[in-house]
Amino acid sequence: MAIIKTERTAAIAPPLSETTALGWMRKHLFSSVFNSLLTIVTLFIIYITVKELWVWGIADAVWVADNRRGCFDINVDGACWAGVIAWLDSIFYGRYPREELWRINLGLFLLVIWMVPLWLPRVKAKISIGLTTVFLYPFLAGYLFSGGDKSISMQIMVTAAIVCLAANTVHSIIGVLTGRSLPEFLIRLFGKKNAPEKSQRYLLLGILAVSLVAVYMFQMGWNVENVSWTRWGGLFLTLVISGIGIASALPGGILLALGRRSKMPVVRVISTSFIELFRSVPLITVLFMATTMFPLFLPEGFILNKLVQVIIAVCLFNACYLAEIVRGGLQTIPRGQFEAGHTIGLGYWQTISLIILPQALKHMIPNIVGNFIGLLKDTTLVSIIGLFDVLGMLRSISKDLPWLGLHKEPLVFGAMMFFLICFAMSKYSRHLEVKLSTGHKH
Amino acid sequence: MKLSTLLTLVLALAVMTAPVSASAAGKTLDIVKKRGNLRCQVGTPSGGFYNLDAKGNWYGLDVAVCQAVAAAIFGDKNKLEIQSVSSQARFTALANGESDLLCRTATWTMSRDTQLGLDFLTPDFYDGQGFTVPKNSGITSALQLKGAKVCVTSGTTSELNLTDFSRVNNLHIDIVTFEDWNVRDDTYLKGGCDAVTGDKSSMAANIASFPKPADHMILPETISKEPLGPAVRHGDNEWSDIVRWSVFAMINAEELGVTSANVDKMRASSKNVDVRRMLGVEGNLNEGLGLSKDWAYNIIKQVGNYSEIYEQYIGSGKGALGIQRKGTLNELWSNGGLMYSPPMR
């Protein structure tokens, strides 16, 4: 007699509440009299808000007009998006000369090219790619954005950045196609696959040297017009300030956090007082100090770059906040991990970078990204000290004579823009968490 | 241990090299010439006086004054960096040398002139505070505002003047303050206050931007004096002369009938000795200022005379604020206004 059934038992249909929309609604929205009441009230509130917004922002809105009076002539009650549209360039690029906008676009495009390999599964050496993004890209972008004559050191950095970008791109294309890295590919290309390691290395160094020299020659003849930082603005400026802030706050924060936990008294005291000083002062105060008080100590007529002052202030301020987040993360790692690191012969920096930080950073992702989102939004404070970041630009629309008084639409537009950027960051952090949490799923 | 020694060293170095002391005051004109551009401070954009347009360029009456000074010094009105500074930081930014010149709608008051280490030079616009009310409210005089709710932007002289006006006339006005005048006007339009108060010029412009301008009016009373004009740091008199006479040159040019359109012809063929002196054909007026002979010519050629800049930004020009000049204090003295330039001779 067979114990195992050979036929499958017919499946029982799931309860109605799980399959039909009606059932779902009954279960989740109308399970009791009170819940039904809540549902109806909430739906009503949503209905009024959405309807009002729809009527104001879409149905009655004016999209094409020469000035605000023109909007009023078409529809007095609707939104006047024509003003925002006329100002789009200013909102995104600030006062950057209009014929030079391609430089900002190119800079952004290069950043994307540089970073895309980080998401491609078959590409190797992602850490180096990430590091070059942080350390070399800023030079290339910095020159692209500000232009003018290059100093020798700038020429070298720009050359290095261009070579690195080219290598990165070729490396990623090869990686995607063949799964190999660039050096492996080059060695095969020159038929040195079985040559001794030394000759392989010489070949690679040779190629590197040749390309560096070639690019250096090329970039000597490449110059773009100088654009003063005072013309930077809009979303571009916001992204520059917060981008540099984000890129430097994490390393700075890690160093400060390690400093604060250090056994060396001088380092500890300096780190602690630095952190506490900056954390106990509001950002706007730091910005005011950096831009209006600091020049009082400098010789008269000294050329000051307000943008650099602001960026330094933002970096220091956020490094201090991140330091405390990192310190919190470090404390979640049991002592045993440090001791285990030491027993297998790792030094302090090796233990930290190979054992402790990889584990700790994983726990800190939500906090760190939360801080970055905060930083992005905090940068709008620079509009108070006279830099025309995206908020400054949005607010200027209402003072431009053709659009006098147009202030709601730009702010709504700005809110949507910020939401998009912040939401994307938050989604990405969620994705990172899931990706990195292998073995930690509870 | 090595690291801590290094850090101590770095700190000691930082303390040693840090603030050396504010240096000896240089001559502003020399600094400006050496730098190659004029740093002129305005505020966050304000309709008609200093605005950004959609292409990112500054324009407005105060910007024109900045351009005039740049044209006088360099012969090129574009050798100018406009700095936009919030009103909280405006006087500090002038005092610490960040700005060479402040040209924004800052009211010339005695305490500012005498206590803040700055000098107001000559007004380029006379404003006064007034009230806007809906026409159908039946109010025809500010004295009828007893117990009314009046909206005002905070931190301005308007707020203080309103308090004084209410107290002196025993009106018990209920003052509602706003940070941003856009919100102030929105509140007014939605019926949140019975009247709005502010400088009459900007209120006229704001009314023009209301959905139905014809429903609102400005009451006849002017409750304050608001002379607006450029200011510089106290103590550099050569520099104040340059700024002051740049403004006077524009007023004088209007009086003499010299405009940006006819200035070339006037310079070549005018027989009027005043015109010839001003444009540098005769005499040596420029020497006292340390500028080139054609300083006033450059101002008028590149920026225009006072009437031109007024009409272009404030008056009836295309896209301007639309505030009538006739009958106001901003008319030339010969037409009953206050615009008066001492003789240029």
mmCIF file of N, CA and C in Angstrom, chain B residues 133-140 188 194 214-217:
data_model
loop_
_atom_site.group_PDB
_atom_site.id
_atom_site.type_symbol
_atom_site.label_atom_id
_atom_site.label_comp_id
_atom_site.label_asym_id
_atom_site.label_seq_id
_atom_site.Cartn_x
_atom_site.Cartn_y
_atom_site.Cartn_z
ATOM 1 N N VAL B 133 -5.031 100.018 1.134
ATOM 2 C CA VAL B 133 -6.296 99.455 1.630
ATOM 3 C C VAL B 133 -7.144 99.046 0.429
ATOM 4 N N PRO B 134 -8.099 98.146 0.640
ATOM 5 C CA PRO B 134 -9.033 97.827 -0.433
ATOM 6 C C PRO B 134 -9.934 99.035 -0.669
ATOM 7 N N LYS B 135 -10.241 99.315 -1.938
ATOM 8 C CA LYS B 135 -11.043 100.493 -2.246
ATOM 9 C C LYS B 135 -12.423 100.430 -1.598
ATOM 10 N N ASN B 136 -12.990 99.227 -1.555
ATOM 11 C CA ASN B 136 -14.353 99.119 -1.033
ATOM 12 C C ASN B 136 -14.423 99.176 0.489
ATOM 13 N N SER B 137 -13.288 99.388 1.168
ATOM 14 C CA SER B 137 -13.321 99.425 2.633
ATOM 15 C C SER B 137 -13.871 100.748 3.134
ATOM 16 N N GLY B 138 -13.931 101.754 2.259
ATOM 17 C CA GLY B 138 -14.440 103.048 2.675
ATOM 18 C C GLY B 138 -13.421 103.887 3.426
ATOM 19 N N ILE B 139 -12.225 103.358 3.616
ATOM 20 C CA ILE B 139 -11.199 104.127 4.319
ATOM 21 C C ILE B 139 -10.536 105.078 3.330
ATOM 22 N N THR B 140 -10.454 106.345 3.698
ATOM 23 C CA THR B 140 -9.829 107.297 2.790
ATOM 24 C C THR B 140 -8.667 108.017 3.446
ATOM 25 N N TYR B 188 -3.018 89.786 3.179
ATOM 26 C CA TYR B 188 -3.866 90.963 2.951
ATOM 27 C C TYR B 188 -4.937 90.647 1.919
ATOM 28 N N ASP B 194 -6.563 94.493 7.443
ATOM 29 C CA ASP B 194 -7.350 95.565 6.824
ATOM 30 C C ASP B 194 -6.499 96.452 5.938
ATOM 31 N N ALA B 214 -7.082 97.370 -9.597
ATOM 32 C CA ALA B 214 -8.007 98.499 -9.495
ATOM 33 C C ALA B 214 -8.793 98.471 -8.189
ATOM 34 N N ASP B 215 -8.806 97.341 -7.485
ATOM 35 C CA ASP B 215 -9.566 97.248 -6.239
ATOM 36 C C ASP B 215 -8.818 97.800 -5.031
ATOM 37 N N HIS B 216 -7.576 98.236 -5.234
ATOM 38 C CA HIS B 216 -6.784 98.661 -4.075
ATOM 39 C C HIS B 216 -6.269 100.073 -4.292
ATOM 40 N N MET B 217 -6.002 100.760 -3.179
ATOM 41 C CA MET B 217 -5.439 102.095 -3.321
ATOM 42 C C MET B 217 -4.499 102.424 -2.179
#
